[in-house]
Amino acid sequence: MDEHVLLIAGAALVIMIAASVFARRTGVAAPLLLVGLGIGASYLPGAPAIELDPELILAGVLPPLLYSSAVNLPVIDFRRNFRLISWLSVVMVIVSALVIGAVVHWLFPEISFPLAVALGAVVSPTDAVAATAIGRRVGLPPRVMTVLEGESLVNDASALVVLRTAVAGIAAASSFSLGRTVLEFGWAVLGALVIGGLVGWGTVVLRQRLDDPVLNTTISFAVPFIAYFPAEELDASGVLAVVVAGLVTGGLGSRRFSARDRQTQATTWTTFNFILESGVFLAMGYQLPDFVDAAQGETTPGQMAGLVLTVVGLLVVLRFAGLAGPALRDREETQEEVRTRLDQFEEKLDSLTPADDREDARITAARRRLARGRADIDFEEREPITKRGFLTIGWAGMRGVVTVAAAQTIPAGTSHRSTVVLAAFLVALITLVLFGLTLPALIRRLRFSPESAKDRHDAFRSLLQQVGESAVDTLGPLESQTIDGEPIDPKLVTKLKDRILPRVLAGVQEAPRLRPAALEQTMILQKRYLDAMREALAAERSIGAYSSHTYARVESILDDMEKRLEV
């Protein structure tokens, strides 16, 4: 292997680490620093020319990045914000691509309409990396963070489908077809849902049976590509299939993976994600001179400035216009209507008398759906997206990696291709700098009210107590339990009831000092109660009466207990 490649890779890792440390100390988002350092490095004397194949980014880097984010995004949060996320990531992406395409073609007739739509498609998806990094540091509400993360997961798929159709129009030298775009988008979504769901479910089942951290982590690295490439081969959306596979894995993994597997995977993917994200932002800045040189023969600086400012202005206007409807909608009236329907549904359930076990199971499932509906309403009242939240979402419109990589997939030889590629890069750079530098001040000025530490602790203790009581109800009295058909020693039962079991149910693990036979029985019983608590936690999570942070904290306690029992 060329030693220069190793030297560049090593230098890049040093820059990534230094930028991350500097960002934590200064408050500047790391992506901004990395892009700036990449631009600076590209102008150093003797800096080598590095050509990155855009397909390498789209097919090799984007899938694992999306999968890592999707696995860590709570499914319940995604479901509760699905309407707003789908509006921003699907409807607004398509509208933005078409509007920008029409305006750019009108103002710059030399850029064909299909090529202008391609430009609109590549600049329409937002990149939440910088926004969420800033939001976590300055205390952005968790629900706003979920919307930003969910939007950035799905909008890449929407943009790439529109781009694919626009590129087909360029190649055929024909006009852009809205009907074809709708049909292709429909198949892209449907195919991705099926393929991603099957891949996610199948790999979870396989990893559950293996129960080996090394093999499970290795399989997890393959999952994004197992979902991406078959979907692309079938003309579905590979990136959306990856997102679906990640959401399915994250949702099922909390019940089917061991604590050790989850911890190993989380640590490995966090490291891998850091390297990929940092490396792409660094490369994004490093490529600037090449983009400028390629576009010099096609356009003047004045024309380029006009094109870029037009696109940036349209993006800002369209984003806030798209958020105006959801922000002004009367949510209180809608919630009251839903609550009334739930009350009527409950009255109907109360009037039913099950004739057999099958009907009783149906009624029980219906009551669970009722509880989930009430929890959703309580969530809307507890964590509403206020006008301040919508303002923050609107101002968090940074573009990034996907914009630059997708623009370079426009076929070589296309008239004014270099102009569009440079414009897409400059749009991404301007939005990163403009929104990235001003977003922290905006969030501080809006003065969001974070949940108090006491409220978070009370919710944690309440959920932990609830799953503990549910475990006891499920397993029955301790005196009635047996191990291998043999009853438990009465003295051990007394000790378990008075000292050890209360600590387990309270989330505190105590290493019992008992004789070997009693120690083995104690460990078995603790594991039995721990499994019951996990089942209770999964049931409570499906309802969603608590925040995802509370569920994650209780799950962390149970994971710690499980790892200690395995020692």
Short mmCIF file of C-alpha atoms in Angstrom, two decimals, residues 99-117 307:
data_model
loop_
_atom_site.label_atom_id
_atom_site.label_comp_id
_atom_site.label_asym_id
_atom_site.label_seq_id
_atom_site.Cartn_x
_atom_site.Cartn_y
_atom_site.Cartn_z
CA VAL A 99 -39.60 24.85 -7.03
CA ILE A 100 -35.83 25.34 -7.05
CA GLY A 101 -35.62 23.58 -10.40
CA ALA A 102 -38.26 25.85 -11.94
CA VAL A 103 -36.77 29.08 -10.55
CA VAL A 104 -33.17 28.19 -11.44
CA HIS A 105 -34.15 27.21 -15.00
CA TRP A 106 -36.11 30.44 -15.37
CA LEU A 107 -33.28 32.66 -14.09
CA PHE A 108 -30.47 30.67 -15.73
CA PRO A 109 -31.89 29.26 -18.99
CA GLU A 110 -28.55 27.66 -19.89
CA ILE A 111 -29.21 25.15 -17.08
CA SER A 112 -31.82 22.70 -18.37
CA PHE A 113 -34.91 22.01 -16.29
CA PRO A 114 -33.96 18.38 -15.47
CA LEU A 115 -30.49 19.53 -14.38
CA ALA A 116 -32.01 22.35 -12.31
CA VAL A 117 -34.34 19.85 -10.62
CA LEU A 307 -27.07 31.04 -8.51
#
